[in-house]
Short mmCIF file of C-alpha atoms in Angstrom, two decimals:
data_model
loop_
_atom_site.label_atom_id
_atom_site.label_comp_id
_atom_site.label_asym_id
_atom_site.label_seq_id
_atom_site.Cartn_x
_atom_site.Cartn_y
_atom_site.Cartn_z
CA MET A 1 -61.66 -12.68 51.62
CA LYS A 2 -62.73 -14.06 48.23
CA ILE A 3 -60.72 -13.33 45.08
CA LEU A 4 -61.82 -13.79 41.46
CA HIS A 5 -58.94 -13.95 38.97
CA ILE A 6 -59.77 -12.94 35.37
CA GLY A 7 -57.19 -13.44 32.64
CA LYS A 8 -56.70 -14.63 29.11
CA TYR A 9 -55.54 -18.20 29.71
CA TYR A 10 -54.42 -20.37 32.61
CA HIS A 11 -52.29 -23.41 33.36
CA PRO A 12 -51.55 -25.72 31.57
CA VAL A 13 -51.46 -23.12 28.78
CA HIS A 14 -47.89 -21.82 28.68
CA GLY A 15 -46.94 -18.15 28.59
CA GLY A 16 -45.49 -15.35 30.66
CA ILE A 17 -48.82 -13.91 31.80
CA GLU A 18 -50.16 -17.39 32.48
CA SER A 19 -47.21 -18.26 34.71
CA VAL A 20 -47.62 -14.97 36.61
CA THR A 21 -51.33 -15.66 37.10
CA GLU A 22 -50.62 -19.15 38.41
CA PHE A 23 -48.00 -17.79 40.79
CA ILE A 24 -50.42 -15.20 42.19
CA VAL A 25 -53.12 -17.83 42.70
CA ASN A 26 -50.66 -20.09 44.55
CA SER A 27 -49.41 -17.18 46.66
CA LEU A 28 -52.94 -16.41 47.86
CA ARG A 29 -54.11 -19.92 48.76
CA GLN A 30 -55.11 -18.83 52.25
CA TYR A 31 -58.05 -17.07 50.56
CA SER A 32 -61.05 -18.49 48.71
CA GLN A 33 -60.39 -18.13 44.98
CA GLN A 34 -61.93 -18.77 41.58
CA ILE A 35 -60.62 -18.27 38.03
CA VAL A 36 -62.31 -17.19 34.80
CA VAL A 37 -60.27 -17.29 31.58
CA TYR A 38 -60.73 -18.01 27.89
CA GLY A 39 -60.71 -21.57 26.63
CA THR A 40 -58.65 -22.78 23.72
CA ASP A 41 -61.66 -24.03 21.74
CA ALA A 42 -65.38 -23.34 21.36
CA ARG A 43 -66.46 -25.37 24.42
CA THR A 44 -66.90 -23.78 27.85
CA VAL A 45 -65.26 -26.00 30.45
CA HIS A 46 -65.79 -26.01 34.22
CA GLU A 47 -63.00 -27.75 36.12
CA GLU A 48 -60.65 -27.53 39.09
CA VAL A 49 -57.01 -26.65 38.51
CA GLY A 50 -54.85 -27.22 41.55
CA GLY A 51 -58.01 -27.33 43.66
CA ILE A 52 -59.22 -23.91 42.39
CA PRO A 53 -62.58 -23.78 40.54
CA THR A 54 -61.80 -22.62 37.00
CA VAL A 55 -64.04 -21.68 34.09
CA ARG A 56 -62.56 -21.69 30.60
CA VAL A 57 -65.06 -19.73 28.48
CA GLY A 58 -65.57 -21.06 24.97
CA CYS A 59 -63.67 -19.01 22.40
CA ARG A 60 -64.68 -19.22 18.74
CA LEU A 61 -62.39 -16.63 17.16
CA LYS A 62 -59.33 -14.55 17.85
CA LEU A 63 -58.70 -11.03 16.50
CA ARG A 64 -54.94 -10.50 16.53
CA SER A 65 -54.16 -11.60 20.09
CA GLN A 66 -57.64 -10.82 21.43
CA PRO A 67 -59.90 -13.86 22.02
CA LEU A 68 -63.58 -13.40 21.19
CA ALA A 69 -65.88 -15.23 23.60
CA PRO A 70 -69.59 -14.40 23.40
CA GLN A 71 -70.33 -16.10 26.74
CA LEU A 72 -67.77 -14.15 28.77
CA ARG A 73 -70.23 -11.47 29.90
CA SER A 74 -72.85 -13.94 31.15
CA THR A 75 -70.17 -16.10 32.76
CA LEU A 76 -68.75 -13.14 34.68
CA ARG A 77 -72.20 -11.98 35.76
CA ARG A 78 -73.10 -15.44 37.04
CA THR A 79 -69.75 -15.81 38.82
CA PHE A 80 -70.12 -12.47 40.58
CA ASP A 81 -73.67 -13.40 41.64
CA GLU A 82 -72.78 -16.88 42.91
CA PHE A 83 -69.20 -16.53 44.23
CA ARG A 84 -69.58 -12.94 45.54
CA PRO A 85 -65.87 -12.05 45.54
CA ASP A 86 -64.42 -9.19 47.53
CA VAL A 87 -61.67 -8.57 44.96
CA ALA A 88 -61.53 -8.99 41.18
CA TYR A 89 -57.94 -9.44 39.98
CA PHE A 90 -57.78 -8.62 36.26
CA HIS A 91 -54.83 -9.20 33.91
CA TYR A 92 -54.30 -6.65 31.13
CA PRO A 93 -53.92 -6.28 28.10
CA ASN A 94 -57.28 -7.86 27.37
CA PRO A 95 -59.49 -4.94 26.21
CA LEU A 96 -62.63 -6.91 25.34
CA GLY A 97 -62.32 -8.77 28.62
CA ALA A 98 -62.04 -5.37 30.30
CA LEU A 99 -65.26 -4.23 28.62
CA ARG A 100 -67.13 -7.31 29.87
CA LEU A 101 -65.68 -6.83 33.33
CA LEU A 102 -66.80 -3.19 33.47
CA GLN A 103 -70.30 -4.26 32.40
CA THR A 104 -70.61 -6.86 35.18
CA LEU A 105 -68.40 -5.74 38.09
CA PRO A 106 -70.52 -4.97 41.18
CA PRO A 107 -69.75 -1.56 42.75
CA ASN A 108 -68.75 -3.08 46.09
CA VAL A 109 -66.06 -5.36 44.59
CA LYS A 110 -62.53 -3.97 44.71
CA LEU A 111 -60.59 -4.14 41.43
CA VAL A 112 -56.88 -4.85 40.97
CA VAL A 113 -55.56 -4.40 37.43
CA HIS A 114 -52.31 -6.21 36.73
CA TRP A 115 -50.72 -4.14 33.95
CA HIS A 116 -48.49 -6.53 32.06
CA SER A 117 -47.88 -4.16 29.16
CA ASP A 118 -49.23 -1.27 27.13
CA ILE A 119 -50.83 -2.01 23.78
CA VAL A 120 -47.85 -1.05 21.65
CA GLU A 121 -48.03 -2.22 18.05
CA GLN A 122 -51.76 -2.60 17.32
CA LYS A 123 -52.38 1.11 16.83
CA VAL A 124 -55.71 0.74 15.02
CA LEU A 125 -57.00 -1.61 17.73
CA TYR A 126 -55.76 0.74 20.44
CA HIS A 127 -57.70 3.67 18.96
CA LEU A 128 -60.85 1.56 19.30
CA VAL A 129 -60.24 0.39 22.87
CA LYS A 130 -58.43 3.25 24.62
CA ASP A 131 -61.66 4.52 26.18
CA ILE A 132 -62.28 1.06 27.66
CA GLU A 133 -58.72 1.08 28.99
CA ARG A 134 -59.17 4.51 30.60
CA ARG A 135 -62.45 3.46 32.26
CA LEU A 136 -60.79 0.29 33.57
CA LEU A 137 -57.96 2.28 35.16
CA GLU A 138 -60.38 4.81 36.64
CA ARG A 139 -62.37 1.99 38.24
CA ALA A 140 -59.28 0.21 39.60
CA ASP A 141 -58.57 0.40 43.32
CA CYS A 142 -54.97 -0.63 42.66
CA ILE A 143 -52.83 -1.06 39.53
CA VAL A 144 -49.87 -3.45 39.61
CA GLY A 145 -46.94 -2.80 37.27
CA THR A 146 -44.05 -5.19 36.82
CA SER A 147 -41.09 -2.78 36.88
CA PRO A 148 -40.36 0.85 37.79
CA ALA A 149 -39.00 1.51 34.29
CA TYR A 150 -42.16 0.35 32.55
CA VAL A 151 -44.54 2.12 34.91
CA GLU A 152 -42.68 5.43 34.61
CA ALA A 153 -42.74 5.28 30.81
CA SER A 154 -46.35 4.17 30.36
CA LYS A 155 -48.56 6.96 29.01
CA PRO A 156 -51.85 5.21 29.92
CA LEU A 157 -50.69 4.79 33.53
CA ALA A 158 -49.46 8.37 33.97
CA PRO A 159 -52.80 9.83 35.20
CA PHE A 160 -53.14 6.97 37.71
CA ILE A 161 -49.63 6.80 39.10
CA ASN A 162 -50.89 7.56 42.62
CA LYS A 163 -52.64 4.18 42.79
CA THR A 164 -49.98 2.20 40.92
CA ILE A 165 -47.52 -0.06 42.71
CA VAL A 166 -44.69 -2.26 41.40
CA ILE A 167 -44.64 -6.00 42.04
CA PRO A 168 -42.11 -7.72 39.75
CA CYS A 169 -42.85 -11.03 38.10
CA ALA A 170 -41.79 -13.92 40.32
CA ILE A 171 -39.57 -16.88 39.65
CA ASP A 172 -40.50 -20.10 41.43
CA THR A 173 -36.87 -20.95 42.06
CA HIS A 174 -37.61 -24.50 43.24
CA HIS A 175 -38.70 -25.41 39.71
CA PHE A 176 -35.21 -24.63 38.40
CA ASP A 177 -32.95 -26.31 40.97
CA LEU A 178 -31.04 -29.38 39.80
CA ASP A 179 -31.77 -32.42 41.96
CA GLY A 180 -28.20 -33.75 42.01
CA ASN A 181 -29.00 -36.73 39.77
CA GLU A 182 -29.12 -34.90 36.45
CA ALA A 183 -25.43 -34.66 35.58
CA GLU A 184 -25.67 -37.55 33.10
CA GLU A 185 -28.74 -36.02 31.46
CA LEU A 186 -26.88 -32.73 31.05
CA ARG A 187 -23.88 -34.55 29.55
CA LYS A 188 -26.07 -36.36 27.01
CA LEU A 189 -27.90 -33.15 26.18
CA LYS A 190 -24.62 -31.34 25.52
CA MET A 191 -23.43 -34.16 23.27
CA SER A 192 -26.69 -33.92 21.31
CA TYR A 193 -25.52 -30.42 20.36
CA GLY A 194 -22.09 -31.62 19.32
CA GLY A 195 -20.44 -31.01 22.68
CA LYS A 196 -20.15 -27.32 21.77
CA PRO A 197 -21.03 -24.24 23.83
CA VAL A 198 -24.75 -23.52 23.62
CA VAL A 199 -26.55 -20.25 22.91
CA PHE A 200 -30.14 -20.79 23.99
CA PHE A 201 -33.36 -18.99 23.01
CA VAL A 202 -36.86 -19.79 24.27
CA GLY A 203 -40.01 -17.86 23.52
CA ARG A 204 -42.91 -17.46 21.10
CA HIS A 205 -41.82 -17.08 17.51
CA VAL A 206 -43.36 -13.65 16.91
CA ASP A 207 -41.88 -10.41 15.59
CA TYR A 208 -41.32 -8.53 18.83
CA LYS A 209 -39.25 -11.40 20.27
CA GLY A 210 -36.55 -10.46 17.75
CA ILE A 211 -35.67 -14.05 16.87
CA SER A 212 -34.75 -13.14 13.27
CA TYR A 213 -32.13 -10.69 14.59
CA LEU A 214 -30.61 -13.48 16.67
CA LEU A 215 -30.49 -15.85 13.69
CA GLU A 216 -28.89 -13.17 11.52
CA ALA A 217 -26.31 -12.60 14.27
CA ALA A 218 -25.62 -16.34 14.41
CA VAL A 219 -24.04 -16.10 10.96
CA LEU A 220 -21.59 -13.49 12.29
CA VAL A 221 -20.61 -15.27 15.52
CA LYS A 222 -17.01 -16.44 15.27
CA SER A 223 -17.10 -18.97 18.12
CA ASP A 224 -17.81 -22.61 17.30
CA CYS A 225 -21.13 -23.03 19.10
CA SER A 226 -24.65 -24.40 18.77
CA PHE A 227 -27.76 -22.21 18.67
CA VAL A 228 -30.71 -23.96 20.31
CA ILE A 229 -34.09 -22.44 19.45
CA ALA A 230 -37.01 -23.51 21.64
CA GLY A 231 -40.66 -22.53 21.36
CA THR A 232 -43.09 -22.21 18.47
CA GLY A 233 -45.26 -19.56 16.90
CA PRO A 234 -46.61 -18.09 13.66
CA LEU A 235 -43.10 -17.40 12.34
CA THR A 236 -41.67 -20.87 13.00
CA LYS A 237 -42.13 -22.39 9.55
CA LYS A 238 -40.77 -19.34 7.75
CA LEU A 239 -37.77 -19.06 10.07
CA LYS A 240 -36.88 -22.75 9.81
CA GLU A 241 -36.95 -22.55 6.02
CA ARG A 242 -34.70 -19.48 5.99
CA TYR A 243 -32.26 -20.45 8.75
CA ASN A 244 -31.38 -24.11 8.26
CA SER A 245 -27.71 -24.15 9.26
CA ASP A 246 -26.29 -27.23 10.97
CA ALA A 247 -25.40 -24.93 13.88
CA ILE A 248 -29.08 -24.17 14.55
CA HIS A 249 -31.18 -26.72 16.43
CA TRP A 250 -34.96 -26.27 16.43
CA VAL A 251 -36.29 -28.11 19.49
CA GLY A 252 -39.90 -26.88 19.64
CA ARG A 253 -41.82 -26.62 22.89
CA LEU A 254 -39.91 -28.02 25.85
CA SER A 255 -41.25 -29.77 28.92
CA ASP A 256 -40.63 -28.03 32.24
CA LYS A 257 -37.78 -30.41 33.01
CA ASP A 258 -36.14 -30.01 29.60
CA LEU A 259 -36.42 -26.24 29.91
CA LYS A 260 -34.61 -26.37 33.25
CA LEU A 261 -31.87 -28.58 31.81
CA HIS A 262 -31.36 -26.22 28.88
CA TYR A 263 -31.04 -23.20 31.19
CA HIS A 264 -28.33 -24.99 33.17
CA LEU A 265 -26.61 -26.33 30.05
CA ALA A 266 -26.50 -23.07 28.09
CA ASP A 267 -23.47 -20.82 28.09
CA VAL A 268 -25.39 -17.80 26.78
CA PHE A 269 -29.09 -16.97 27.03
CA ALA A 270 -30.21 -15.02 23.97
CA PHE A 271 -33.03 -12.56 24.67
CA PRO A 272 -33.28 -10.43 21.49
CA SER A 273 -36.70 -8.80 22.05
CA ILE A 274 -36.96 -5.43 20.36
CA THR A 275 -40.10 -3.56 21.54
CA ARG A 276 -41.99 -2.59 24.68
CA ASN A 277 -44.32 -5.53 24.05
CA GLU A 278 -41.61 -7.25 26.09
CA ALA A 279 -42.34 -5.58 29.39
CA PHE A 280 -40.38 -7.80 31.79
CA GLY A 281 -38.96 -11.09 30.50
CA VAL A 282 -39.84 -13.98 32.80
CA VAL A 283 -37.62 -16.42 30.92
CA LEU A 284 -34.79 -13.91 31.21
CA ALA A 285 -35.03 -14.01 35.00
CA GLU A 286 -35.34 -17.81 34.94
CA SER A 287 -32.10 -18.09 32.98
CA MET A 288 -30.38 -15.71 35.39
CA TYR A 289 -31.37 -17.87 38.34
CA CYS A 290 -29.87 -20.89 36.59
CA GLY A 291 -26.57 -19.05 36.19
CA CYS A 292 -26.83 -18.42 32.45
CA PRO A 293 -25.87 -14.82 31.58
CA ALA A 294 -27.84 -13.14 28.83
CA VAL A 295 -27.32 -11.01 25.77
CA THR A 296 -30.12 -8.51 25.18
CA PHE A 297 -30.93 -5.45 23.14
CA THR A 298 -31.58 -2.14 24.82
CA ILE A 299 -35.33 -1.54 24.73
CA PRO A 300 -36.30 2.05 25.59
CA GLU A 301 -39.04 2.29 28.24
CA SER A 302 -39.20 -1.48 28.80
CA GLY A 303 -38.49 -3.30 32.04
CA VAL A 304 -36.13 -5.80 30.38
CA ASN A 305 -32.95 -3.83 31.01
CA TRP A 306 -34.05 -3.25 34.61
CA VAL A 307 -34.55 -6.98 35.14
CA SER A 308 -31.06 -7.76 33.80
CA PRO A 309 -28.84 -4.65 34.00
CA GLY A 310 -26.13 -4.38 31.37
CA ASP A 311 -22.54 -5.21 32.40
CA ILE A 312 -23.87 -6.40 35.76
CA CYS A 313 -26.04 -9.39 34.83
CA SER A 314 -25.97 -9.29 31.02
CA LEU A 315 -24.38 -7.76 27.94
CA GLN A 316 -26.59 -5.27 26.12
CA SER A 317 -26.41 -4.24 22.47
CA PRO A 318 -28.05 -1.29 20.71
CA ASN A 319 -31.53 -2.25 19.58
CA ARG A 320 -31.58 -4.31 16.37
CA ASP A 321 -27.78 -4.07 16.00
CA ILE A 322 -26.98 -7.54 14.66
CA LYS A 323 -23.21 -7.05 14.56
CA ALA A 324 -23.12 -5.85 18.18
CA LEU A 325 -25.27 -8.80 19.26
CA ALA A 326 -22.87 -11.23 17.58
CA ARG A 327 -19.89 -9.55 19.30
CA ALA A 328 -21.63 -9.82 22.67
CA ILE A 329 -22.22 -13.56 22.17
CA ASP A 330 -18.58 -14.07 21.20
CA ARG A 331 -17.43 -12.06 24.19
CA LEU A 332 -19.39 -14.17 26.65
CA LEU A 333 -18.20 -17.40 25.05
CA ASP A 334 -14.55 -16.28 25.00
CA ASP A 335 -14.20 -14.56 28.37
CA ARG A 336 -14.88 -17.08 31.15
CA GLU A 337 -14.14 -14.60 33.92
CA LEU A 338 -16.74 -12.18 32.55
CA HIS A 339 -19.20 -15.05 32.06
CA ASP A 340 -18.85 -16.24 35.65
CA ARG A 341 -19.11 -12.72 37.09
CA LEU A 342 -22.35 -11.98 35.22
CA SER A 343 -23.64 -15.46 36.09
CA ALA A 344 -23.16 -14.98 39.83
CA ALA A 345 -24.60 -11.45 39.80
CA GLY A 346 -27.67 -12.54 37.80
CA ARG A 347 -28.50 -15.37 40.16
CA GLN A 348 -28.15 -13.10 43.19
CA ARG A 349 -30.37 -10.44 41.59
CA VAL A 350 -33.14 -13.00 41.18
CA LEU A 351 -32.78 -14.21 44.77
CA ASP A 352 -32.93 -10.63 46.07
CA ASN A 353 -35.70 -9.26 43.85
CA PHE A 354 -37.72 -11.89 41.98
CA ALA A 355 -37.69 -15.10 44.06
CA ASN A 356 -41.07 -16.62 44.88
CA ASP A 357 -40.99 -16.02 48.63
CA VAL A 358 -40.05 -12.34 48.18
CA ILE A 359 -42.87 -11.70 45.70
CA SER A 360 -45.48 -13.84 47.49
CA ASP A 361 -45.16 -11.57 50.51
CA LYS A 362 -45.92 -8.55 48.31
CA TYR A 363 -49.20 -10.06 47.06
CA LEU A 364 -50.24 -11.01 50.58
CA SER A 365 -49.48 -7.47 51.73
CA LEU A 366 -51.57 -6.06 48.88
CA MET A 367 -54.57 -8.18 49.85
CA ARG A 368 -54.27 -7.19 53.49
CA LYS A 369 -54.30 -3.51 52.53
CA LEU A 370 -57.34 -3.99 50.30
CA SER A 371 -59.18 -5.78 53.10
CA GLU A 372 -58.56 -2.80 55.40
CA LYS A 373 -60.03 -0.24 53.00
#
């Protein structure tokens, strides 16, 4: 079987969808695979990533979060003609990519649509692309959602629920295990934050991640702790100018190793996302595996609160309730027994439901079923 993966970006570009795409590719290495994604500049690049032929199509502009790549249609047509895949595996949302796929997808190629999230906030854009979205779902042989909660609440998926399955996002647990020689690095890292308990956030600095709510809550937290803010984004400059307390440490984009160390160092993982744009929360599951319990908001119809159930693996606060979020942080920092109970339960939930070997088997099973049709 040959599989063509079509997404927005791919490793080494960082992001939740990108890490899921890479995991799927690695899970299916027994098959012949190729990848077509957008590039990060105007040049089209042909290369191998991890031994997999990859085309990064030149991208000149971006409209909101939608890349615009004039060569995508011709690249897809040529790839279908030359590679002749049996399955096209498409990551959504990416409406203009979906349009180009529908224009070039041969009728004999099976289509899997990986539904990462609905288009939630860009209502004008959605009005323009909802027909493309419907046609994509009609053409799909299988739709993959990331959580039961999100699939059940998704209006676009409702007419196609009979061909929708749930495969959660996977955590490559080996990436987050300490090697036994990192105790001194952890000690130095803790001292760099004043030796205080650490509340850790990592993610893109965009509105739906709710980072401003976390920083407002930081003012109300009574415990003497350090807030470590990782990641970057369009809001970074504005946030740093507004929230410049000595208790807040802006560390930018972290290497994979530094990210792992921060997960293991942190006493609380802050995950203050506020809308259904946050469909799953890969970093949330990563922190759970590393034994760091989370504080989250309740997000109606999102998978976040399914990934990390309240009072079992995390403490949840009403959406956008800054005072409640601050109380939850204080509670986790003050109550070690509660902290350790949520920590153990979170790690076990990842091992049972989101670990790489568990999820890899699900993708292999999906491909076997498609090959039998």
